[in-house]
Each structure stands twice: as C-alpha cells, then as structure tokens.
XYZ file of C-alpha atoms in Angstrom:
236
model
C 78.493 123.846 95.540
C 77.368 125.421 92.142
C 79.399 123.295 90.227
C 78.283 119.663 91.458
C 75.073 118.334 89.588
C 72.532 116.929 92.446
C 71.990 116.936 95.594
C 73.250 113.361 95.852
C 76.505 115.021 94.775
C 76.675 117.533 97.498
C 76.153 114.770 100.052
C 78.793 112.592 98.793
C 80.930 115.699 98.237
C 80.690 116.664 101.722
C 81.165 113.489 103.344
C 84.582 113.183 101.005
C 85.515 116.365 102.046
C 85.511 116.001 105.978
C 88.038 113.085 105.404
C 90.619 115.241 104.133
C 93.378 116.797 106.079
C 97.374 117.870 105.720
C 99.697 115.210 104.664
C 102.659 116.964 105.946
C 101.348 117.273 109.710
C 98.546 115.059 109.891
C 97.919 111.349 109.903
C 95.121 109.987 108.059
C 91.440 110.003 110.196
C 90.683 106.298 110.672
C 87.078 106.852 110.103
C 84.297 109.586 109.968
C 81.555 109.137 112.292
C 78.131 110.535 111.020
C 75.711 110.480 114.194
C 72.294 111.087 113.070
C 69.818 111.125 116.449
C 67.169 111.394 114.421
C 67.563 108.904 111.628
C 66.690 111.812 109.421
C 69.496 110.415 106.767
C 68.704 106.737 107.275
C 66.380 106.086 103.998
C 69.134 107.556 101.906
C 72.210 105.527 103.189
C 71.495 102.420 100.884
C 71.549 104.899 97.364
C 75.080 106.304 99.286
C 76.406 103.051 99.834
C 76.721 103.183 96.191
C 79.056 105.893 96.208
C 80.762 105.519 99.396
C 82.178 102.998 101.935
C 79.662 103.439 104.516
C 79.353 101.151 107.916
C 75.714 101.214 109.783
C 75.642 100.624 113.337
C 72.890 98.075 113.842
C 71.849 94.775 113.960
C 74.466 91.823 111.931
C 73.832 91.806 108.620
C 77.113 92.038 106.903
C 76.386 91.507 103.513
C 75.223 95.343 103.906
C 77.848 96.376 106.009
C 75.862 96.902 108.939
C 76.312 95.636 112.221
C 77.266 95.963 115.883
C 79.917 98.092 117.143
C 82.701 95.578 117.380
C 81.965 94.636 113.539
C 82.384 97.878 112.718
C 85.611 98.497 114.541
C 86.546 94.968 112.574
C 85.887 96.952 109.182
C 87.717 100.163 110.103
C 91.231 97.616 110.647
C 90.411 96.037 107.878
C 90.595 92.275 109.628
C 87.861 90.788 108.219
C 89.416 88.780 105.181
C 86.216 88.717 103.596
C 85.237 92.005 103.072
C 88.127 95.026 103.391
C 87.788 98.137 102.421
C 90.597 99.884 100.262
C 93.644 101.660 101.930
C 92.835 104.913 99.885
C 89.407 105.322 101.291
C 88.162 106.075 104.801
C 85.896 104.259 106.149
C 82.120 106.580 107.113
C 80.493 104.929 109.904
C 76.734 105.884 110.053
C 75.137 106.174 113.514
C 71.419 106.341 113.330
C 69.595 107.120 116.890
C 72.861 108.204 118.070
C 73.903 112.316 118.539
C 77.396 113.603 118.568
C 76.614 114.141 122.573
C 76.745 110.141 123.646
C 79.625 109.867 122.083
C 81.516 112.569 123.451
C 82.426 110.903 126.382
C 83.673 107.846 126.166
C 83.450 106.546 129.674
C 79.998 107.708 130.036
C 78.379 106.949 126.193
C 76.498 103.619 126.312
C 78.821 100.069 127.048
C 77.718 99.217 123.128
C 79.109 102.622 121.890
C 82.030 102.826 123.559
C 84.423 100.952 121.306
C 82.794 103.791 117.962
C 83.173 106.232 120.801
C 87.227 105.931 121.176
C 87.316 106.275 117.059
C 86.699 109.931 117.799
C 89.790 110.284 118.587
C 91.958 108.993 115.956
C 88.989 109.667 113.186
C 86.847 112.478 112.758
C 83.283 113.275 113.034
C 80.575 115.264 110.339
C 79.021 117.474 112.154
C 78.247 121.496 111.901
C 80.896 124.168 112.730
C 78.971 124.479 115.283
C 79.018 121.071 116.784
C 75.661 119.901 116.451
C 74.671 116.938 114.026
C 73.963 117.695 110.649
C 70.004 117.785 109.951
C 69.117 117.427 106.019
C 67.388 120.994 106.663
C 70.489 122.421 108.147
C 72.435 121.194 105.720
C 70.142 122.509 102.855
C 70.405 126.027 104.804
C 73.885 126.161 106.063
C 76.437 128.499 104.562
C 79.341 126.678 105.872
C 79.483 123.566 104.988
C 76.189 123.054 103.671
C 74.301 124.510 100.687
C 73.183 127.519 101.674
C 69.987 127.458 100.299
C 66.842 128.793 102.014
C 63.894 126.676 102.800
C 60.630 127.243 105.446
C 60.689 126.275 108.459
C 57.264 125.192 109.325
C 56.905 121.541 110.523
C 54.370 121.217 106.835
C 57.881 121.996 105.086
C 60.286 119.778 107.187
C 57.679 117.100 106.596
C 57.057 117.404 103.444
C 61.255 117.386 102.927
C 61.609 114.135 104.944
C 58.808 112.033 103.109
C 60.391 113.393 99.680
C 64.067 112.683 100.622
C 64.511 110.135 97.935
C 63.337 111.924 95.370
C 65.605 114.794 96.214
C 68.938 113.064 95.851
C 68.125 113.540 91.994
C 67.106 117.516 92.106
C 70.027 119.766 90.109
C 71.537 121.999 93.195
C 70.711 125.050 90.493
C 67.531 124.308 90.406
C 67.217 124.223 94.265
C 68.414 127.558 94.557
C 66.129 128.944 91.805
C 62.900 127.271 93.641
C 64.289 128.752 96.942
C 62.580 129.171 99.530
C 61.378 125.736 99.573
C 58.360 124.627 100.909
C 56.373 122.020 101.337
C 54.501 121.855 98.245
C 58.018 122.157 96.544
C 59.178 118.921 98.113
C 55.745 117.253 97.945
C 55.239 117.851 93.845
C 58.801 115.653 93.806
C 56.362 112.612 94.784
C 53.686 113.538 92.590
C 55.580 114.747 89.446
C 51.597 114.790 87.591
C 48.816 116.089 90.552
C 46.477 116.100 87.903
C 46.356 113.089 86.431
C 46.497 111.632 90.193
C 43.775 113.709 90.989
C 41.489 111.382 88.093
C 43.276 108.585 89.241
C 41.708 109.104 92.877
C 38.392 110.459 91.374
C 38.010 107.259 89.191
C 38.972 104.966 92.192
C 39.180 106.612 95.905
C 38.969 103.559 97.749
C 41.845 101.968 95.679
C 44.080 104.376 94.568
C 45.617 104.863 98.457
C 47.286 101.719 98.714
C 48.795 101.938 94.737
C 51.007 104.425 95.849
C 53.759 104.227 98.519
C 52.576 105.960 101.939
C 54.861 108.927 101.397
C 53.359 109.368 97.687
C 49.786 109.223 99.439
C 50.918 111.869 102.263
C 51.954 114.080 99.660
C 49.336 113.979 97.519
C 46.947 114.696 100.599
C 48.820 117.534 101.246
C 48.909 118.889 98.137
C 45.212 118.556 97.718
C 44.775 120.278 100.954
C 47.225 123.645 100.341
C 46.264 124.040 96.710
C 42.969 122.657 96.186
C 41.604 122.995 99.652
C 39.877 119.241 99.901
C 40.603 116.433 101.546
C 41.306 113.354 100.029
C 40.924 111.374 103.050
C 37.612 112.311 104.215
C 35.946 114.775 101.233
C-alpha cells in the first residue's frame, strides 16, 4: 500500500483487486458485491464512480446507475442497450443498509434482495478475511487487506473520521502512517485546513458564520474548539 498515492487509491486498488482470480481454473466473478449496513461508504461512492463501474442498490435513477435489484441484475448481463458496461471490467454493486449476513441466504434475505443475493454465487463479495463487512475504520486498521494503519477508537475519533470522509480520499497514504494514531482532531483539521482564521471568522460573526459552512465543517470546528481550546462555540 506504500506505493499508491491517496487514500482514494487504496480504495479503488482494493476494490480492483478482489475481482481478480486464476485464468487457468477460474471463470471470471460476474460482479463484486460491497454490502455496507451502515452506509459508512455511501458519501464517497459518487467521487468512485469516477474511477470504477459501480451499481447502487436504491431507488431508479439510472442516469447514476442506481436502482432496484432487477436493474442491477440488468447491468451485470449487460442487456440494457443503453448503458453497458465493458466486457473487461466487473461490474461492483454497492449495497448500502445491507450486511454480508442478509445476503447469505438466499431463500431467507429479503424478496427485493434475493435476485443480488444469487450473484454471490457466481460473483464475489468485499468483505474482511474475516467475513464481516468492511468498515472505513477497519479498513484504515486492517493488516490484511486494508492499510494497516492505527487510528483511536473512541466514538470522538470514528466521528470525527466519518464527517471528514471526503476530505480523506485526497490524504497521501505516507502521510497517514506518519500522523498515526489518528484521532479525531487529525480527521477534524481536514475540514478546517485554517482553525485560526475560522476562529475570527466566528468571533467577527457567531450568529452567521454556522450556516456558511457545511454541517460537517461546523461539527468539526466545534470539536476542535472544544479539545484544543476548551470553549464552546455553540453556547460560549
């Protein structure tokens, strides 16, 4: 993982990577399926849709490539004329609000699962060595498979890492592992790249400055204000 530039990189890298398999033994997976109970990946899809031929289980909108599962079953054959994707790639279907566990079984998974549920079997599924869906924090943490890199686990931390997600994609993996372990005001300083200058900015106008910002920006700067400067913003 050293040698790929961002964390964007290491996500696409390890999405790639789960796809391959032994050409001399082995048929091609028909899909991956990337379940994701708790949507923790779901603000980042659209940036990865840049990269990668990702499907979204969801409502019909298939100018985005997201929709029901029959749509997406429609994608993986490639029998929509007006949108295919290319032989060489395989198709990632992303799963948010659904775990690798309602899938399993196909008879008992939910009636509007079950036809992503029987792709299982011909496809394959990115998830942990040990089973479980990948988190972002276990994926920052894991050895295998993951980064390897070690972060806090306080709920402040995981927070702080979800709101900041975004901004993340960017960070050099090198300099990840050099800040390591990361906390919260780690992830939160990636939404307010200049505290200071906010700081005067919500001095000069505290009424206004919370909704110039996006709601994440104005979480972290609370935060930071709190752990470093021991005020708070929203009632000091």
């Amino acid at each position: 993982m050293d040698t790929l530039i961002t964390f964007r990189d290491a996500v696409i890298h390890a999405l790639k990577k789960v796809s391959e398999y032994n050409r001399d033994d082995m048929v091609a997976p028909v899909a991956v399926l990337w379940t994701d109970k708790d949507r923790q990946w779901e603000r980042i899809i659209p940036v990865l849709k840049n990269h990668l031929p990702i499907l979204t289980l969801g409502d019909y909108l298939p100018e985005t490539r997201i929709g029901p599962a029959y749509y997406l079953c429609c994608m993986v054959s490639r029998s929509l004329d007006d949108d295919q994707i290319p032989d060489d790639e395989t198709p990632i279907i992303y799963l948010p609000g659904v775990s690798k566990q309602e899938i399993r079984a196909i008879e008992e998974c939910p009636f509007e699962l079950q036809p992503i549920a029987e792709l299982q079997y011909r496809g394959v599924m990115w998830v942990q060595r040990n089973g479980r869906d990948w988190t972002v924090p276990a994926f920052i943490q894991t050895t295998s498979g993951g980064l390897g890199i070690e972060m806090a686990g306080d709920q402040s931390t995981r927070d702080a890492l979800q709101r900041s997600l975004p901004r993340l994609l960017d960070e050099p993996i090198q300099k990840l592992k050099l800040r390591a372990p990361l906390r919260a005001p780690f992830f939160d300083a990636l939404l307010t790249s200049d505290e200071h200058r906010n700081i005067l900015l919500w001095l000069e106008q505290p009424d206004d400055y919370p909704h110039k910002v996006s709601f994440e920006e104005w979480q972290a700067f609370c935060n930071i204000c709190r752990t470093k400067y021991h005020f708070n913003p929203e009632k000091d």
